[in-house]
Amino acid sequence: MTSKYIRSLALLLCAALLGCLLAACGGSASSPASSAAPASDSASASGSSELPSSTTEANTGELNPGNFDENSVFSITGTENAFAPCLGWGPGVSGCSLKSVIAAASLLHWAEDARMSSRSPEAIQDAFYSWYDGLTDNQQEGFAEAWPLVKDAALDLLSDKDSMTGRIADAGLDADTLPGCTLKNWQALQTVLDGIVPETNGEA
């Protein structure tokens, strides 16, 4: 009886010890999980401070200065300043020969800067009319009379600048900066204006 009693007691002790071990293991298993939760929250918090990839890409890219609508009137600037020297004189007016050179130099510079050969005729027309439509009737007529002289002076500067040395100097222009325009850019502007500027009976 005594040995059986001892054996039973030993079994009970073993069972109790096993239960304690299982309880201890269960507690240790739940402990890392509970400690891992703050780490997860921390990672989430740090992740929330980062910008979305799409936003980051949008902010780091550089704008392409050539990325514009070449057929938009708004991309052709300086129209009023370019045509200003074409007003207030005409054929037969004193100094018209020198004024035509000044006006031609201004339009040549504008045609080059605006890269007229890359524009559509409609865009050039719109840029011109944005200035021309704001003129009085007398100013429009005066420009129409002066245009043939301006056009001839521009073509002379492009093809035979040496023959114009005296006129360039008298006009107060720097010969080294003239014509300052490629033939294709000037022709793009001239072709459009020839088609829309009214013809007059004015003579040089």
PDB file of C-alpha atoms in Angstrom, residues 64-165:
ATOM      1  CA  ASN A  64      11.407  71.014 -68.862  1.00  0.00           C
ATOM      2  CA  PRO A  65      11.737  74.592 -70.189  1.00  0.00           C
ATOM      3  CA  GLY A  66      10.903  73.322 -73.650  1.00  0.00           C
ATOM      4  CA  ASN A  67       7.690  71.704 -72.546  1.00  0.00           C
ATOM      5  CA  PHE A  68       5.122  74.235 -73.781  1.00  0.00           C
ATOM      6  CA  ASP A  69       2.510  74.493 -76.457  1.00  0.00           C
ATOM      7  CA  GLU A  70       4.323  76.034 -79.403  1.00  0.00           C
ATOM      8  CA  ASN A  71       0.996  76.837 -81.050  1.00  0.00           C
ATOM      9  CA  SER A  72      -0.262  78.849 -78.100  1.00  0.00           C
ATOM     10  CA  VAL A  73      -0.400  82.632 -78.403  1.00  0.00           C
ATOM     11  CA  PHE A  74       0.655  82.814 -74.770  1.00  0.00           C
ATOM     12  CA  SER A  75       4.014  81.201 -75.544  1.00  0.00           C
ATOM     13  CA  ILE A  76       4.842  83.985 -78.053  1.00  0.00           C
ATOM     14  CA  THR A  77       5.657  86.965 -75.882  1.00  0.00           C
ATOM     15  CA  GLY A  78       7.015  90.468 -76.485  1.00  0.00           C
ATOM     16  CA  THR A  79       4.768  91.238 -79.450  1.00  0.00           C
ATOM     17  CA  GLU A  80       3.997  94.825 -78.466  1.00  0.00           C
ATOM     18  CA  ASN A  81       7.645  95.723 -77.831  1.00  0.00           C
ATOM     19  CA  ALA A  82       8.753  94.050 -81.050  1.00  0.00           C
ATOM     20  CA  PHE A  83       6.339  96.056 -83.220  1.00  0.00           C
ATOM     21  CA  ALA A  84       6.646  99.370 -81.363  1.00  0.00           C
ATOM     22  CA  PRO A  85       9.377 100.736 -83.704  1.00  0.00           C
ATOM     23  CA  CYS A  86       7.035 100.124 -86.666  1.00  0.00           C
ATOM     24  CA  LEU A  87       4.632 102.873 -85.581  1.00  0.00           C
ATOM     25  CA  GLY A  88       4.688 106.638 -86.013  1.00  0.00           C
ATOM     26  CA  TRP A  89       6.321 106.847 -89.407  1.00  0.00           C
ATOM     27  CA  GLY A  90       5.848 105.721 -92.984  1.00  0.00           C
ATOM     28  CA  PRO A  91       7.020 106.219 -96.546  1.00  0.00           C
ATOM     29  CA  GLY A  92       8.095 109.795 -97.232  1.00  0.00           C
ATOM     30  CA  VAL A  93       8.508 110.662 -93.549  1.00  0.00           C
ATOM     31  CA  SER A  94      11.873 112.182 -92.632  1.00  0.00           C
ATOM     32  CA  GLY A  95      14.261 109.475 -91.443  1.00  0.00           C
ATOM     33  CA  CYS A  96      12.057 106.636 -92.652  1.00  0.00           C
ATOM     34  CA  SER A  97      15.057 104.830 -94.111  1.00  0.00           C
ATOM     35  CA  LEU A  98      16.772 104.647 -90.713  1.00  0.00           C
ATOM     36  CA  LYS A  99      13.517 103.900 -88.895  1.00  0.00           C
ATOM     37  CA  SER A 100      12.874 100.977 -91.199  1.00  0.00           C
ATOM     38  CA  VAL A 101      16.253  99.491 -90.194  1.00  0.00           C
ATOM     39  CA  ILE A 102      15.463  99.932 -86.506  1.00  0.00           C
ATOM     40  CA  ALA A 103      12.044  98.311 -86.940  1.00  0.00           C
ATOM     41  CA  ALA A 104      13.531  95.471 -88.989  1.00  0.00           C
ATOM     42  CA  ALA A 105      16.180  94.809 -86.346  1.00  0.00           C
ATOM     43  CA  SER A 106      13.467  94.650 -83.678  1.00  0.00           C
ATOM     44  CA  LEU A 107      11.318  92.171 -85.612  1.00  0.00           C
ATOM     45  CA  LEU A 108      14.324  90.034 -86.545  1.00  0.00           C
ATOM     46  CA  HIS A 109      15.277  89.773 -82.900  1.00  0.00           C
ATOM     47  CA  TRP A 110      11.699  88.855 -81.976  1.00  0.00           C
ATOM     48  CA  ALA A 111      11.398  86.250 -84.730  1.00  0.00           C
ATOM     49  CA  GLU A 112      14.564  84.545 -83.522  1.00  0.00           C
ATOM     50  CA  ASP A 113      13.703  84.618 -79.818  1.00  0.00           C
ATOM     51  CA  ALA A 114      10.187  83.312 -80.474  1.00  0.00           C
ATOM     52  CA  ARG A 115      11.511  80.572 -82.811  1.00  0.00           C
ATOM     53  CA  MET A 116       8.917  81.461 -85.416  1.00  0.00           C
ATOM     54  CA  SER A 117       9.811  78.592 -87.717  1.00  0.00           C
ATOM     55  CA  SER A 118       8.579  76.173 -85.034  1.00  0.00           C
ATOM     56  CA  ARG A 119       5.210  77.920 -84.696  1.00  0.00           C
ATOM     57  CA  SER A 120       2.073  77.331 -86.683  1.00  0.00           C
ATOM     58  CA  PRO A 121       0.850  80.184 -88.921  1.00  0.00           C
ATOM     59  CA  GLU A 122      -2.256  80.399 -86.738  1.00  0.00           C
ATOM     60  CA  ALA A 123      -0.178  80.992 -83.596  1.00  0.00           C
ATOM     61  CA  ILE A 124       1.827  83.744 -85.317  1.00  0.00           C
ATOM     62  CA  GLN A 125      -1.381  85.352 -86.582  1.00  0.00           C
ATOM     63  CA  ASP A 126      -2.887  85.292 -83.096  1.00  0.00           C
ATOM     64  CA  ALA A 127       0.226  86.909 -81.619  1.00  0.00           C
ATOM     65  CA  PHE A 128       0.176  89.616 -84.299  1.00  0.00           C
ATOM     66  CA  TYR A 129      -3.534  90.359 -83.949  1.00  0.00           C
ATOM     67  CA  SER A 130      -3.204  90.569 -80.163  1.00  0.00           C
ATOM     68  CA  TRP A 131      -1.162  93.733 -80.889  1.00  0.00           C
ATOM     69  CA  TYR A 132      -2.701  94.930 -84.163  1.00  0.00           C
ATOM     70  CA  ASP A 133      -6.330  94.826 -82.993  1.00  0.00           C
ATOM     71  CA  GLY A 134      -5.473  97.249 -80.201  1.00  0.00           C
ATOM     72  CA  LEU A 135      -4.278  99.952 -82.625  1.00  0.00           C
ATOM     73  CA  THR A 136      -6.309 102.869 -83.879  1.00  0.00           C
ATOM     74  CA  ASP A 137      -7.357 102.943 -87.529  1.00  0.00           C
ATOM     75  CA  ASN A 138      -4.598 105.459 -88.288  1.00  0.00           C
ATOM     76  CA  GLN A 139      -1.980 103.306 -86.589  1.00  0.00           C
ATOM     77  CA  GLN A 140      -3.101 100.218 -88.483  1.00  0.00           C
ATOM     78  CA  GLU A 141      -2.898 102.108 -91.755  1.00  0.00           C
ATOM     79  CA  GLY A 142       0.502 103.528 -90.826  1.00  0.00           C
ATOM     80  CA  PHE A 143       1.868 100.073 -90.068  1.00  0.00           C
ATOM     81  CA  ALA A 144       0.515  98.698 -93.331  1.00  0.00           C
ATOM     82  CA  GLU A 145       2.337 101.474 -95.196  1.00  0.00           C
ATOM     83  CA  ALA A 146       5.578 100.913 -93.287  1.00  0.00           C
ATOM     84  CA  TRP A 147       5.582  97.111 -93.539  1.00  0.00           C
ATOM     85  CA  PRO A 148       7.091  96.888 -97.071  1.00  0.00           C
ATOM     86  CA  LEU A 149       9.994  99.128 -95.971  1.00  0.00           C
ATOM     87  CA  VAL A 150      10.545  97.101 -92.802  1.00  0.00           C
ATOM     88  CA  LYS A 151      10.438  93.853 -94.745  1.00  0.00           C
ATOM     89  CA  ASP A 152      12.977  95.068 -97.312  1.00  0.00           C
ATOM     90  CA  ALA A 153      15.327  96.282 -94.588  1.00  0.00           C
ATOM     91  CA  ALA A 154      15.118  92.930 -92.807  1.00  0.00           C
ATOM     92  CA  LEU A 155      15.922  91.023 -95.989  1.00  0.00           C
ATOM     93  CA  ASP A 156      18.866  93.341 -96.673  1.00  0.00           C
ATOM     94  CA  LEU A 157      20.216  92.737 -93.179  1.00  0.00           C
ATOM     95  CA  LEU A 158      19.947  89.007 -93.726  1.00  0.00           C
ATOM     96  CA  SER A 159      21.449  88.892 -97.211  1.00  0.00           C
ATOM     97  CA  ASP A 160      23.717  91.930 -97.618  1.00  0.00           C
ATOM     98  CA  LYS A 161      24.469  93.543 -94.284  1.00  0.00           C
ATOM     99  CA  ASP A 162      27.753  95.052 -95.522  1.00  0.00           C
ATOM    100  CA  SER A 163      25.885  97.325 -97.913  1.00  0.00           C
ATOM    101  CA  MET A 164      23.946  98.731 -94.974  1.00  0.00           C
ATOM    102  CA  THR A 165      26.919  99.679 -92.786  1.00  0.00           C
TER     103      THR A 165
END
